[in-house]
């Protein structure tokens, strides 16, 4: 506490150029990520698949994958520039202080006196700001869904479904955001300088609540979950769960094809009650043993305690975020740099603090992706020990083809962005070479395949 107090006093310096510093952070991150995207774009212009994938992926599929990757990269250049311009407009247009003042006027005119105060003021400000940014981002969302994804045959959404999802999302934001944000503010207001301890406990409670309520109240609003029908697949998955002592409670099929042609499978739930969800597109396009192999990989994450480790890391990350926020919450020079001279709202302090934390978040993202890729290799190796080496390799190839996922990557771009290894590296680790698991020594070029990954499985 004493250290945090000294750090807070050190950082709260009159006339300190916080706005310039935060804008510099934002621009630095934008140019760095654009540089990485340009490196990756050059890889996406290659004409031949990596050596490790020759014979596994046809030239036509590779060309389509490269074209899809280039289309997403081009869209990314435009959308990231658009987002950066929005951010600069908010900062230099003093949008935050103006909107805070305007939302205060609305509160005074529309709400009875007993409902006024910082919490009510913050709720109006937050939901208005969120609605504005959501509307501003609609063009890029619409283009991504109905132009880019449509062009490559992945989009299954109708305009009506898109609008319905949008309205449901906004409604859920209000329904859950109102009590959660109110509680967040009340904790900071009432618990003094040590508020971050209480926020940390509150955050853990929210996560447990979300895990419990999501499959019951939220997921059914967007997708239909159906029990997996009796048959070889259900028998195989239940046998796998029993073999690993996985606490399987329910086995579902989700209508992922309602919105997209992409495929996947995952599990969720409390430690003693787990649910497995398989995309209908995965079942449709894969053999039974291949689906079981995919789930052997997923359950490998559970068996190897990857999910527990990641949860623990997430809790530590949340705690240090809240602890560092206590350093900035009363930083008058930070508020004043962004046009707040008389009022110092908690929510504004958190927004500005989050912007100031951007460089550290970049480092955290890099480290987490490195760890995630290592966990993916370990989960693949777990599936191999269960006897699913060939089946997993074949399913990964099928998913790669079906999803037109990235087949090669610039090493620096991949290290920063990818949480999963790319296919060629995973096949190499599985010992799968064109259906042969004893292919002997690999070529020098194959050894250079980058340890990186896309986020499909």
Coordinates of C-alpha atoms in Angstrom, one line a residue, residues 26-383:
X26 CA -1.6 4.6 -29.1
X27 CA 0.2 5.7 -32.3
X28 CA 3.2 3.5 -31.4
X29 CA 1.1 0.4 -31.0
X30 CA -0.8 1.2 -34.3
X31 CA 2.4 1.6 -36.3
X32 CA 4.0 -1.4 -34.8
X33 CA 1.0 -3.6 -35.5
X34 CA 0.7 -2.2 -39.0
X35 CA 4.3 -3.1 -39.6
X36 CA 3.7 -6.6 -38.4
X37 CA 0.6 -6.8 -40.7
X38 CA 2.7 -5.7 -43.7
X39 CA 5.3 -8.4 -42.9
X40 CA 2.4 -11.0 -42.8
X41 CA 0.9 -9.6 -46.0
X42 CA 4.1 -10.4 -47.9
X43 CA 3.8 -14.0 -46.7
X44 CA 0.2 -14.1 -47.9
X45 CA 1.4 -13.3 -51.4
X46 CA 3.5 -16.6 -51.6
X47 CA 2.4 -18.9 -54.4
X48 CA 3.3 -22.3 -53.0
X49 CA 2.3 -24.0 -49.7
X50 CA 4.9 -24.7 -47.1
X51 CA 6.9 -27.9 -47.7
X52 CA 5.2 -29.6 -44.8
X53 CA 1.8 -29.2 -46.4
X54 CA 2.7 -30.3 -49.9
X55 CA 0.6 -33.3 -50.7
X56 CA -1.8 -32.4 -47.9
X57 CA -3.3 -29.2 -49.2
X58 CA -4.1 -28.7 -52.9
X59 CA -2.9 -25.7 -54.8
X60 CA -6.5 -24.5 -55.3
X61 CA -7.2 -24.6 -51.5
X62 CA -3.9 -22.9 -50.8
X63 CA -4.7 -20.2 -53.3
X64 CA -8.1 -19.6 -51.7
X65 CA -6.6 -19.6 -48.2
X66 CA -4.0 -17.0 -49.3
X67 CA -6.7 -14.9 -51.0
X68 CA -8.9 -15.0 -47.8
X69 CA -5.9 -14.1 -45.7
X70 CA -5.1 -11.1 -48.0
X71 CA -8.7 -10.0 -47.9
X72 CA -8.8 -10.1 -44.1
X73 CA -5.4 -8.2 -44.0
X74 CA -6.6 -5.5 -46.4
X75 CA -9.8 -5.1 -44.3
X76 CA -7.6 -5.0 -41.2
X77 CA -5.5 -2.1 -42.6
X78 CA -8.7 -0.1 -43.2
X79 CA -10.5 -1.0 -40.0
X80 CA -7.4 -0.4 -37.7
X81 CA -6.9 3.0 -39.4
X82 CA -10.6 3.8 -38.9
X83 CA -10.3 2.8 -35.2
X84 CA -7.2 4.9 -34.7
X85 CA -8.8 8.0 -36.3
X86 CA -11.8 7.5 -34.0
X87 CA -9.5 7.3 -31.0
X88 CA -7.7 10.5 -32.0
X89 CA -11.0 12.3 -32.6
X90 CA -12.2 11.3 -29.1
X91 CA -9.0 12.6 -27.5
X92 CA -8.5 15.8 -29.4
X93 CA -12.2 16.6 -29.8
X94 CA -12.5 16.4 -26.0
X95 CA -15.4 14.0 -26.4
X96 CA -15.1 12.5 -22.9
X97 CA -15.5 15.8 -21.0
X98 CA -18.2 17.0 -23.4
X99 CA -20.2 13.8 -23.2
X100 CA -19.8 13.7 -19.4
X101 CA -21.2 17.2 -19.1
X102 CA -24.0 16.5 -21.5
X103 CA -25.0 13.3 -19.7
X104 CA -25.1 15.3 -16.5
X105 CA -27.5 17.7 -18.0
X106 CA -29.7 14.8 -19.2
X107 CA -29.6 13.4 -15.6
X108 CA -30.7 16.6 -14.0
X109 CA -33.6 17.1 -16.4
X110 CA -34.9 13.6 -16.5
X111 CA -34.2 11.9 -13.2
X112 CA -35.6 12.7 -9.8
X113 CA -33.1 14.1 -7.3
X114 CA -32.9 10.8 -5.3
X115 CA -31.6 9.0 -8.5
X116 CA -28.9 11.5 -9.2
X117 CA -25.2 11.1 -8.2
X118 CA -22.0 9.8 -9.7
X119 CA -23.4 6.2 -10.3
X120 CA -26.5 7.3 -12.2
X121 CA -24.4 9.9 -14.1
X122 CA -21.8 7.2 -15.0
X123 CA -24.5 4.8 -16.3
X124 CA -25.9 7.4 -18.7
X125 CA -22.4 8.4 -19.8
X126 CA -21.3 4.8 -20.3
X127 CA -24.3 3.5 -22.2
X128 CA -24.4 6.6 -24.4
X129 CA -20.6 6.4 -25.2
X130 CA -21.0 2.6 -25.8
X131 CA -23.9 3.2 -28.2
X132 CA -22.1 5.8 -30.1
X133 CA -18.9 3.7 -30.6
X134 CA -21.0 0.7 -31.5
X135 CA -22.9 2.6 -34.2
X136 CA -19.6 4.0 -35.5
X137 CA -18.2 0.5 -35.8
X138 CA -21.3 -0.9 -37.6
X139 CA -20.0 -0.2 -41.1
X140 CA -16.9 -2.3 -40.5
X141 CA -18.9 -5.1 -38.9
X142 CA -21.4 -5.1 -41.7
X143 CA -18.6 -5.2 -44.3
X144 CA -16.8 -8.0 -42.5
X145 CA -20.0 -10.1 -42.3
X146 CA -21.8 -9.4 -45.5
X147 CA -19.0 -8.7 -47.9
X148 CA -15.7 -10.3 -46.8
X149 CA -17.1 -13.5 -45.2
X150 CA -19.8 -13.7 -47.8
X151 CA -17.3 -13.6 -50.6
X152 CA -15.5 -16.7 -49.3
X153 CA -18.7 -18.6 -48.5
X154 CA -18.5 -18.4 -44.7
X155 CA -21.3 -16.0 -43.8
X156 CA -24.7 -17.6 -43.1
X157 CA -26.3 -14.6 -41.3
X158 CA -29.3 -12.8 -42.8
X159 CA -29.6 -9.0 -42.3
X160 CA -32.6 -9.8 -40.0
X161 CA -30.4 -12.1 -37.8
X162 CA -27.6 -9.5 -37.8
X163 CA -30.0 -6.8 -36.5
X164 CA -31.6 -9.1 -34.0
X165 CA -28.2 -10.1 -32.6
X166 CA -27.2 -6.4 -32.4
X167 CA -30.4 -5.5 -30.4
X168 CA -30.0 -8.5 -28.1
X169 CA -26.4 -7.5 -27.5
X170 CA -27.3 -4.0 -26.6
X171 CA -30.1 -5.2 -24.3
X172 CA -27.8 -7.6 -22.5
X173 CA -25.3 -4.7 -22.1
X174 CA -27.9 -2.7 -20.2
X175 CA -29.4 -5.6 -18.2
X176 CA -26.0 -6.9 -17.0
X177 CA -24.0 -3.7 -17.3
X178 CA -26.2 -1.7 -15.0
X179 CA -25.8 -3.7 -11.8
X180 CA -22.2 -4.7 -12.5
X181 CA -21.0 -1.1 -13.2
X182 CA -23.0 0.2 -10.3
X183 CA -21.4 -2.3 -8.0
X184 CA -18.0 -1.5 -9.3
X185 CA -18.4 2.2 -8.6
X186 CA -20.0 1.6 -5.2
X187 CA -17.0 -0.6 -4.1
X188 CA -14.5 2.1 -5.2
X189 CA -16.5 4.8 -3.4
X190 CA -17.1 3.0 -0.1
X191 CA -13.9 1.0 0.5
X192 CA -11.2 3.6 0.6
X193 CA -7.7 3.3 -0.8
X194 CA -7.7 -0.5 -0.5
X195 CA -10.7 -0.8 -2.9
X196 CA -8.8 -3.0 -5.3
X197 CA -8.9 -5.9 -2.9
X198 CA -12.7 -5.8 -2.9
X199 CA -12.8 -5.3 -6.6
X200 CA -10.7 -8.3 -7.0
X201 CA -13.1 -10.5 -5.0
X202 CA -16.0 -8.9 -6.8
X203 CA -14.3 -9.8 -10.1
X204 CA -14.0 -13.5 -9.1
X205 CA -17.6 -13.6 -8.1
X206 CA -18.7 -12.1 -11.5
X207 CA -16.7 -14.7 -13.4
X208 CA -18.3 -17.6 -11.4
X209 CA -21.7 -16.0 -12.0
X210 CA -20.9 -15.6 -15.7
X211 CA -19.8 -19.3 -16.1
X212 CA -23.1 -20.3 -14.4
X213 CA -25.5 -18.0 -16.1
X214 CA -24.0 -18.0 -19.7
X215 CA -25.3 -21.5 -20.8
X216 CA -28.7 -20.9 -19.2
X217 CA -29.6 -17.4 -20.0
X218 CA -27.3 -15.9 -22.7
X219 CA -26.2 -18.6 -25.1
X220 CA -29.8 -19.7 -25.9
X221 CA -30.5 -16.2 -27.0
X222 CA -28.1 -16.5 -29.9
X223 CA -27.8 -20.2 -30.7
X224 CA -29.7 -23.5 -30.2
X225 CA -28.1 -26.2 -28.2
X226 CA -29.4 -29.7 -28.8
X227 CA -28.4 -32.9 -27.1
X228 CA -26.1 -35.0 -29.2
X229 CA -28.1 -37.9 -30.6
X230 CA -27.2 -41.5 -29.7
X231 CA -24.7 -43.1 -32.0
X232 CA -21.0 -43.8 -32.5
X233 CA -20.0 -40.2 -31.9
X234 CA -21.8 -39.9 -28.6
X235 CA -20.5 -43.3 -27.5
X236 CA -17.0 -42.3 -28.4
X237 CA -17.1 -38.9 -26.6
X238 CA -18.6 -40.4 -23.5
X239 CA -16.0 -43.2 -23.5
X240 CA -13.2 -40.6 -23.8
X241 CA -14.6 -38.5 -20.9
X242 CA -14.9 -41.6 -18.7
X243 CA -11.4 -42.7 -19.6
X244 CA -10.1 -39.3 -18.5
X245 CA -12.5 -39.0 -15.5
X246 CA -13.7 -35.7 -17.1
X247 CA -16.9 -34.6 -15.2
X248 CA -19.1 -34.5 -18.3
X249 CA -22.6 -33.4 -17.5
X250 CA -24.1 -32.6 -20.9
X251 CA -23.0 -33.1 -24.5
X252 CA -24.4 -30.6 -27.0
X253 CA -24.5 -29.8 -30.7
X254 CA -24.6 -26.1 -31.4
X255 CA -26.1 -24.7 -34.6
X256 CA -23.0 -22.8 -35.6
X257 CA -24.0 -23.0 -39.3
X258 CA -26.7 -20.5 -38.4
X259 CA -24.1 -17.8 -38.7
X260 CA -21.0 -19.2 -40.2
X261 CA -19.5 -22.1 -42.0
X262 CA -16.5 -22.2 -39.6
X263 CA -16.1 -25.2 -37.3
X264 CA -14.9 -25.8 -33.8
X265 CA -15.6 -27.6 -30.5
X266 CA -15.1 -26.5 -26.9
X267 CA -16.0 -27.2 -23.3
X268 CA -17.1 -25.0 -20.4
X269 CA -18.6 -25.1 -16.9
X270 CA -17.7 -25.4 -13.3
X271 CA -15.0 -27.8 -12.1
X272 CA -17.5 -30.5 -11.1
X273 CA -19.9 -30.0 -14.0
X274 CA -18.6 -29.7 -17.5
X275 CA -20.4 -29.3 -20.8
X276 CA -19.0 -30.2 -24.2
X277 CA -20.2 -28.3 -27.3
X278 CA -19.6 -29.5 -30.8
X279 CA -20.4 -27.3 -33.9
X280 CA -22.8 -28.9 -36.3
X281 CA -20.4 -28.0 -39.1
X282 CA -17.6 -30.0 -37.5
X283 CA -19.9 -33.1 -37.3
X284 CA -21.0 -32.6 -40.8
X285 CA -17.6 -32.4 -42.3
X286 CA -15.6 -34.8 -40.2
X287 CA -15.4 -38.5 -39.5
X288 CA -16.5 -39.7 -36.0
X289 CA -12.9 -40.6 -34.9
X290 CA -11.7 -37.2 -36.1
X291 CA -14.3 -35.4 -34.0
X292 CA -13.3 -37.6 -31.0
X293 CA -9.6 -36.7 -31.7
X294 CA -10.4 -33.0 -31.7
X295 CA -12.1 -33.4 -28.3
X296 CA -9.1 -35.5 -27.0
X297 CA -7.1 -32.4 -27.7
X298 CA -9.6 -30.1 -25.9
X299 CA -9.8 -32.4 -22.9
X300 CA -6.1 -32.5 -22.9
X301 CA -6.2 -28.8 -21.9
X302 CA -8.3 -29.9 -18.9
X303 CA -6.3 -32.9 -18.0
X304 CA -3.0 -31.0 -18.1
X305 CA -4.6 -28.2 -16.0
X306 CA -4.1 -25.6 -18.7
X307 CA -7.5 -24.1 -18.0
X308 CA -6.8 -23.9 -14.3
X309 CA -3.4 -22.3 -15.0
X310 CA -4.9 -19.8 -17.4
X311 CA -7.6 -19.0 -14.9
X312 CA -5.0 -18.4 -12.2
X313 CA -3.0 -16.1 -14.5
X314 CA -6.2 -14.2 -15.4
X315 CA -6.9 -13.6 -11.6
X316 CA -3.3 -12.3 -11.1
X317 CA -3.7 -10.1 -14.1
X318 CA -7.0 -8.7 -12.8
X319 CA -5.5 -8.1 -9.4
X320 CA -2.6 -6.1 -10.6
X321 CA -4.8 -4.1 -13.0
X322 CA -7.0 -3.0 -10.1
X323 CA -4.0 -2.4 -7.9
X324 CA -2.4 -0.2 -10.5
X325 CA -5.7 1.6 -11.0
X326 CA -5.5 2.7 -7.4
X327 CA -2.3 4.6 -8.4
X328 CA -4.2 6.6 -11.1
X329 CA -7.7 7.0 -9.7
X330 CA -6.8 10.3 -7.9
X331 CA -4.2 11.5 -10.4
X332 CA -5.4 15.1 -11.0
X333 CA -2.8 15.8 -13.7
X334 CA -4.2 12.9 -15.7
X335 CA -7.8 14.1 -15.5
X336 CA -6.8 17.7 -16.2
X337 CA -4.8 16.7 -19.3
X338 CA -8.1 15.4 -20.8
X339 CA -10.3 18.3 -19.9
X340 CA -11.6 17.3 -16.4
X341 CA -10.7 20.2 -14.1
X342 CA -13.6 20.2 -11.6
X343 CA -15.0 16.7 -11.6
X344 CA -12.9 13.5 -11.4
X345 CA -15.2 10.6 -12.3
X346 CA -14.1 7.1 -11.4
X347 CA -15.1 5.8 -14.8
X348 CA -13.1 8.4 -16.6
X349 CA -10.1 7.6 -14.5
X350 CA -10.4 3.9 -15.4
X351 CA -10.7 4.7 -19.1
X352 CA -7.7 6.9 -19.1
X353 CA -5.7 4.5 -16.9
X354 CA -6.5 1.7 -19.4
X355 CA -5.1 3.8 -22.2
X356 CA -2.0 4.6 -20.2
X357 CA -1.5 0.8 -19.6
X358 CA -1.4 0.0 -23.3
X359 CA 2.3 -0.7 -23.6
X360 CA 2.1 -3.2 -20.7
X361 CA -0.9 -4.8 -22.2
X362 CA 1.0 -5.4 -25.4
X363 CA 3.7 -7.2 -23.5
X364 CA 1.1 -9.3 -21.6
X365 CA -0.5 -10.2 -24.9
X366 CA 2.8 -11.4 -26.4
X367 CA 3.7 -13.5 -23.3
X368 CA 0.2 -15.0 -23.1
X369 CA 0.3 -16.0 -26.8
X370 CA 3.7 -17.7 -26.2
X371 CA 2.2 -19.6 -23.3
X372 CA -0.9 -20.5 -25.2
X373 CA 1.0 -21.9 -28.2
X374 CA 3.0 -24.1 -25.8
X375 CA -0.2 -25.4 -24.2
X376 CA -1.5 -26.2 -27.7
X377 CA 1.6 -28.4 -28.4
X378 CA 1.1 -30.1 -25.1
X379 CA -2.6 -30.8 -25.7
X380 CA -1.7 -32.2 -29.1
X381 CA 0.9 -34.5 -27.5
X382 CA -1.7 -35.6 -25.0
X383 CA -4.0 -36.6 -27.8

